[in-house]
């Protein structure tokens, strides 16, 4: 979790930021799923035996969250692609210097 | 037949825009997506009015999806707290959709019209979901849908200025971190209570009356996540670029409603759920939210004074205004919450009107609107300029505008809480608001350049004037807004006192 | 005509004048005539109301409720009837003068000028007749905003920065101090209505009254007490008709009028006398009187000198309000009239000298007295009235102020008033003395502008004439305040 956050903050590359975000989110998902684990539990399938089973709700939630996460990553990657098309780089520093230059030109 | 729809009105206000959004996504036509959206939102307004009628009879609607009972199923809740906001939302999205067409036509590729309106409705539906939902995880889903939709809409501004992409990307990263923080908080809460329903959560949390570290951690995570989303200082950094590089119609929608709905949920979480730990709540309000609000008011206003770009100026002023709202909410009493809600209403109208007017100038000027580019616009486009003037005076908070009512009640709330320092600060910052607003007025009317007046587009200035007239109307006849806000405060504060 | 209709008519007449001026913007003569017509109409209405007030009639109209306990309402008080009478009668003369000045000086954008001039008068009348503090505040702000285009009229860098200073001080102080003070009063008493004897007594914590008074006096920046007087000299970049009517009569008088109204009808003189919360203000006012008189001596620019003189004279009124004894209040209210008449005369003359001889500086006036005898005659009348020499109207108000300060046993204040008169003699009469010195250094080409000459002569003479009819006004003033 912290690793992902660290990547987002420190990396200069937009692509790496998206990857960091994905790692961060996945870590949270795993945390969620781990909440559901019941000791000696099995999959929550309705059988005649009365078994201890893991809580299915977090799984369901995380399924939703994964979809959201995928969408976020997809949109992030699409944006990175667009940024690359417009700036021909995805390095934060280079883009900043490009912007500074164009600001100066405008003035 | 229509009754069937009305029975499910609570769900339909959210589902309808989402459904239609999918339908119009790939329409090649330039105009049909707009017309369909408009019709959808008229229906949306009808449904909202129906909800209002229901609420005035029963006082509370809980809509259970698929008839699953609350602790398990997802439910929507409509009560006195959010019905006012729902109405405002419904009316404002209709007006801004009406406004958006000409703006979209000139700012984005017209072939993308279908996609743009698809995203537009997606954002509307999900923001509406934030208002209504009664489930903390469902909220996360709506938060993310609205965020993704608005990010895509912001990125559409790239046709005008490629910085829109960077703004959208930053919003994506920061917003996703915020949302994930929120989910972590939800995880903690769920781990402790086994429920996601807000009403049930209160009941379950009550058993840990002494409070547990895990719960406090979870609460903190949730609050931080929401603060990021609501652009509460100092985690507001995504907001100014996002608002200012988005297409103008999008800025209007986002500035008026996006942060407001999240702020609403933020307050609801504070006063409906976290209320059972008064010591934690007052710790958070007194030592986090209160000082941050003051800083937001002061710093937001100061930065706004030095902005050259008008949309950025308005965005920073939004930061300050969000500060006013959170300041009011941090007061922990009826008057504070009332004034916070009053300002949510009024500021949505004011900022919406301002962004609409500036957006129109942007497409007329065909470039980013800076202070210099506004020269002589007061003569060139008198109708829109005059609307801008009134909205601005309301932002400053002069009498006869709704901004004054906000200020009056904020002062009253601060006074009853004996926060004299805050009163002084609010007074000073509203005087500073004159400074940045007057720079605009000076350029528009009192520069050397003179223009003959030009024809203005009625499709655009009509919605602007609807907002402007409502600003004056609610400045003179303020009781509807005050009553709705009072109602919201009544509901929320009753939890506090019990 | 019913009384409430009179109020509406009086308030909207200037707006109609503005509207018609705009409609007839291509016909200069027609356009400018609406100022005079509007002035006549409002003057007649003000006169009728003035007499009505003397006969204890009630002039009141309520439109709608703004919020709990505060209506949008107009109600003419005796003080207000005086102020409106002064403002409207001088508007007639100022309109005539404006025509002569603006054309003589060849100013641009005359239509805009005329329109905002009328709107400013509208706001001043509405202030005079406002029924509660919030309505007063609304029109106070409208007055500020409507005079901004007039101050920045020339649209060069100097006038723009002056306009900014003007606006930032006036709006800034009103939002930081005045509005919170209004909220405070409302929160404590639940009302903002003007009532005889005030609404604060027994309602407002006496120990905080000094603070409230401070918020009010600094919030009403138009009263130009030091240290918030900077906007007034800055506003002198405006064309002289603005300086004359607005910055000698309408705007600054609206400021001191607001303060006086607050003292008389909101705080209540009795409450003030009990708590002595305004005694500190007496000294601040004295300081302003002395300091601005001294600054005025050093100024060579005639209009700036007059501006500092105005600051000093405004503090007379604040002083009277702060003393709060009945004689002092009488003097203060009366000073609104006397100073208005005299100061507008002086400004008219300064403008007339500028239009005809293009001279702005006192030191360049040598020998001008022989060339412009009528203007200098009017100037002398006005100056003598401000100094307070009998038989000029100004002597009455000064007399009452000195009596008031003795009544409150502020002997030093009486002495300061005396010294201030001496300083007045020096800096106001110096231009006259220079003007009638021979040896004109250079030849000055004179432009004829007869319309700028007669208005000051009329106002100057009326300073003399009304000395004998002072009771006409004084009855109205004392009727209010002593009750």
PDB file of C-alpha atoms in Angstrom, chain B residues 283-408:
ATOM      1  CA  UNK B 283     -11.709  17.073  18.078  1.00  0.00           C
ATOM      2  CA  UNK B 284     -11.951  16.830  14.320  1.00  0.00           C
ATOM      3  CA  UNK B 285     -14.167  19.873  13.927  1.00  0.00           C
ATOM      4  CA  UNK B 286     -12.310  22.152  16.313  1.00  0.00           C
ATOM      5  CA  UNK B 287      -8.751  21.252  15.519  1.00  0.00           C
ATOM      6  CA  UNK B 288      -8.879  20.153  11.906  1.00  0.00           C
ATOM      7  CA  UNK B 289     -11.841  21.490  10.017  1.00  0.00           C
ATOM      8  CA  UNK B 290     -12.134  24.855  11.740  1.00  0.00           C
ATOM      9  CA  UNK B 291      -8.534  26.036  11.292  1.00  0.00           C
ATOM     10  CA  UNK B 292      -8.389  24.594   7.789  1.00  0.00           C
ATOM     11  CA  UNK B 293     -11.529  26.499   6.866  1.00  0.00           C
ATOM     12  CA  UNK B 294     -10.070  29.754   8.079  1.00  0.00           C
ATOM     13  CA  UNK B 295      -6.884  29.103   6.133  1.00  0.00           C
ATOM     14  CA  UNK B 296      -8.899  28.194   3.049  1.00  0.00           C
ATOM     15  CA  UNK B 297     -10.882  31.404   3.250  1.00  0.00           C
ATOM     16  CA  UNK B 298      -7.843  33.550   3.680  1.00  0.00           C
ATOM     17  CA  UNK B 299      -5.408  31.878   1.331  1.00  0.00           C
ATOM     18  CA  UNK B 300      -8.000  31.168  -1.347  1.00  0.00           C
ATOM     19  CA  UNK B 301      -8.993  34.810  -1.434  1.00  0.00           C
ATOM     20  CA  UNK B 302      -5.413  36.024  -1.462  1.00  0.00           C
ATOM     21  CA  UNK B 303      -4.391  33.758  -4.318  1.00  0.00           C
ATOM     22  CA  UNK B 304      -7.498  34.738  -6.260  1.00  0.00           C
ATOM     23  CA  UNK B 305      -6.453  38.376  -6.118  1.00  0.00           C
ATOM     24  CA  UNK B 306      -3.249  37.610  -7.978  1.00  0.00           C
ATOM     25  CA  UNK B 307      -4.774  35.504 -10.730  1.00  0.00           C
ATOM     26  CA  UNK B 308      -4.758  36.778 -14.242  1.00  0.00           C
ATOM     27  CA  UNK B 309      -6.797  33.976 -15.724  1.00  0.00           C
ATOM     28  CA  UNK B 310     -10.472  34.529 -14.902  1.00  0.00           C
ATOM     29  CA  UNK B 311     -11.475  30.900 -14.648  1.00  0.00           C
ATOM     30  CA  UNK B 312      -8.571  30.256 -12.306  1.00  0.00           C
ATOM     31  CA  UNK B 313      -9.557  33.276 -10.295  1.00  0.00           C
ATOM     32  CA  UNK B 314     -13.047  31.898  -9.905  1.00  0.00           C
ATOM     33  CA  UNK B 315     -11.652  28.494  -9.008  1.00  0.00           C
ATOM     34  CA  UNK B 316      -9.558  29.923  -6.184  1.00  0.00           C
ATOM     35  CA  UNK B 317     -12.501  31.910  -5.023  1.00  0.00           C
ATOM     36  CA  UNK B 318     -14.344  28.580  -4.887  1.00  0.00           C
ATOM     37  CA  UNK B 319     -11.691  27.290  -2.505  1.00  0.00           C
ATOM     38  CA  UNK B 320     -12.397  30.233  -0.229  1.00  0.00           C
ATOM     39  CA  UNK B 321     -16.128  29.753  -0.527  1.00  0.00           C
ATOM     40  CA  UNK B 322     -15.861  26.071   0.302  1.00  0.00           C
ATOM     41  CA  UNK B 323     -13.971  27.347   3.316  1.00  0.00           C
ATOM     42  CA  UNK B 324     -17.001  29.410   4.342  1.00  0.00           C
ATOM     43  CA  UNK B 325     -19.185  26.341   4.092  1.00  0.00           C
ATOM     44  CA  UNK B 326     -16.889  24.109   6.099  1.00  0.00           C
ATOM     45  CA  UNK B 327     -16.395  26.883   8.628  1.00  0.00           C
ATOM     46  CA  UNK B 328     -20.136  26.979   9.135  1.00  0.00           C
ATOM     47  CA  UNK B 329     -20.313  23.209   9.437  1.00  0.00           C
ATOM     48  CA  UNK B 330     -17.533  23.127  11.989  1.00  0.00           C
ATOM     49  CA  UNK B 331     -19.663  25.063  14.465  1.00  0.00           C
ATOM     50  CA  UNK B 332     -21.548  22.035  15.797  1.00  0.00           C
ATOM     51  CA  UNK B 333     -24.847  23.775  16.298  1.00  0.00           C
ATOM     52  CA  UNK B 334     -28.095  24.413  14.496  1.00  0.00           C
ATOM     53  CA  UNK B 335     -27.267  27.894  13.303  1.00  0.00           C
ATOM     54  CA  UNK B 336     -23.940  26.754  11.890  1.00  0.00           C
ATOM     55  CA  UNK B 337     -25.355  23.869   9.912  1.00  0.00           C
ATOM     56  CA  UNK B 338     -28.194  26.034   8.663  1.00  0.00           C
ATOM     57  CA  UNK B 339     -25.834  28.684   7.408  1.00  0.00           C
ATOM     58  CA  UNK B 340     -23.623  26.052   5.817  1.00  0.00           C
ATOM     59  CA  UNK B 341     -26.539  24.671   3.841  1.00  0.00           C
ATOM     60  CA  UNK B 342     -27.692  28.170   2.916  1.00  0.00           C
ATOM     61  CA  UNK B 343     -24.284  28.835   1.503  1.00  0.00           C
ATOM     62  CA  UNK B 344     -24.232  25.544  -0.384  1.00  0.00           C
ATOM     63  CA  UNK B 345     -27.397  26.653  -2.171  1.00  0.00           C
ATOM     64  CA  UNK B 346     -26.392  30.223  -2.742  1.00  0.00           C
ATOM     65  CA  UNK B 347     -22.860  29.547  -3.743  1.00  0.00           C
ATOM     66  CA  UNK B 348     -23.952  26.911  -6.246  1.00  0.00           C
ATOM     67  CA  UNK B 349     -26.089  29.549  -7.927  1.00  0.00           C
ATOM     68  CA  UNK B 350     -23.487  32.297  -7.762  1.00  0.00           C
ATOM     69  CA  UNK B 351     -20.563  30.244  -9.010  1.00  0.00           C
ATOM     70  CA  UNK B 352     -22.703  28.577 -11.623  1.00  0.00           C
ATOM     71  CA  UNK B 353     -23.768  31.958 -12.944  1.00  0.00           C
ATOM     72  CA  UNK B 354     -20.229  33.325 -12.924  1.00  0.00           C
ATOM     73  CA  UNK B 355     -18.756  30.341 -14.720  1.00  0.00           C
ATOM     74  CA  UNK B 356     -21.559  30.439 -17.266  1.00  0.00           C
ATOM     75  CA  UNK B 357     -20.905  34.081 -18.066  1.00  0.00           C
ATOM     76  CA  UNK B 358     -17.140  33.627 -18.213  1.00  0.00           C
ATOM     77  CA  UNK B 359     -17.588  30.516 -20.323  1.00  0.00           C
ATOM     78  CA  UNK B 360     -19.581  32.498 -22.825  1.00  0.00           C
ATOM     79  CA  UNK B 361     -16.861  35.116 -22.950  1.00  0.00           C
ATOM     80  CA  UNK B 362     -14.321  32.366 -23.524  1.00  0.00           C
ATOM     81  CA  UNK B 363     -16.034  31.164 -26.674  1.00  0.00           C
ATOM     82  CA  UNK B 364     -16.608  34.703 -27.861  1.00  0.00           C
ATOM     83  CA  UNK B 365     -12.994  35.594 -27.334  1.00  0.00           C
ATOM     84  CA  UNK B 366     -11.840  32.231 -28.691  1.00  0.00           C
ATOM     85  CA  UNK B 367      -9.036  32.014 -26.186  1.00  0.00           C
ATOM     86  CA  UNK B 368      -8.502  31.778 -22.477  1.00  0.00           C
ATOM     87  CA  UNK B 369     -10.192  34.658 -20.733  1.00  0.00           C
ATOM     88  CA  UNK B 370      -7.622  36.731 -18.936  1.00  0.00           C
ATOM     89  CA  UNK B 371      -8.091  40.102 -17.354  1.00  0.00           C
ATOM     90  CA  UNK B 372      -6.757  41.896 -20.394  1.00  0.00           C
ATOM     91  CA  UNK B 373      -8.972  40.058 -22.808  1.00  0.00           C
ATOM     92  CA  UNK B 374     -12.061  41.334 -21.017  1.00  0.00           C
ATOM     93  CA  UNK B 375     -11.350  44.919 -21.980  1.00  0.00           C
ATOM     94  CA  UNK B 376     -14.428  46.730 -23.073  1.00  0.00           C
ATOM     95  CA  UNK B 377     -16.610  43.617 -22.881  1.00  0.00           C
ATOM     96  CA  UNK B 378     -19.089  45.549 -20.789  1.00  0.00           C
ATOM     97  CA  UNK B 379     -19.950  47.540 -23.880  1.00  0.00           C
ATOM     98  CA  UNK B 380     -19.474  44.761 -26.356  1.00  0.00           C
ATOM     99  CA  UNK B 381     -21.696  42.196 -24.672  1.00  0.00           C
ATOM    100  CA  UNK B 382     -23.842  44.193 -22.259  1.00  0.00           C
ATOM    101  CA  UNK B 383     -26.427  41.511 -21.477  1.00  0.00           C
ATOM    102  CA  UNK B 384     -23.997  38.861 -20.301  1.00  0.00           C
ATOM    103  CA  UNK B 385     -21.715  41.393 -18.659  1.00  0.00           C
ATOM    104  CA  UNK B 386     -24.506  42.765 -16.565  1.00  0.00           C
ATOM    105  CA  UNK B 387     -25.397  39.270 -15.385  1.00  0.00           C
ATOM    106  CA  UNK B 388     -21.760  38.756 -14.470  1.00  0.00           C
ATOM    107  CA  UNK B 389     -21.811  41.994 -12.487  1.00  0.00           C
ATOM    108  CA  UNK B 390     -24.820  40.915 -10.449  1.00  0.00           C
ATOM    109  CA  UNK B 391     -23.380  37.469  -9.763  1.00  0.00           C
ATOM    110  CA  UNK B 392     -20.140  39.115  -8.673  1.00  0.00           C
ATOM    111  CA  UNK B 393     -21.857  41.514  -6.328  1.00  0.00           C
ATOM    112  CA  UNK B 394     -23.598  38.538  -4.839  1.00  0.00           C
ATOM    113  CA  UNK B 395     -20.250  36.806  -4.402  1.00  0.00           C
ATOM    114  CA  UNK B 396     -19.084  39.801  -2.403  1.00  0.00           C
ATOM    115  CA  UNK B 397     -22.292  39.565  -0.420  1.00  0.00           C
ATOM    116  CA  UNK B 398     -24.017  42.870  -0.929  1.00  0.00           C
ATOM    117  CA  UNK B 399     -27.609  43.214   0.239  1.00  0.00           C
ATOM    118  CA  UNK B 400     -30.481  42.302  -2.102  1.00  0.00           C
ATOM    119  CA  UNK B 401     -28.494  39.370  -3.452  1.00  0.00           C
ATOM    120  CA  UNK B 402     -28.518  35.861  -2.064  1.00  0.00           C
ATOM    121  CA  UNK B 403     -24.848  36.134  -1.153  1.00  0.00           C
ATOM    122  CA  UNK B 404     -25.863  38.610   1.488  1.00  0.00           C
ATOM    123  CA  UNK B 405     -28.275  36.148   3.058  1.00  0.00           C
ATOM    124  CA  UNK B 406     -25.469  33.600   3.292  1.00  0.00           C
ATOM    125  CA  UNK B 407     -23.230  36.088   4.945  1.00  0.00           C
ATOM    126  CA  UNK B 408     -25.902  37.248   7.335  1.00  0.00           C
TER     127      UNK B 408
END
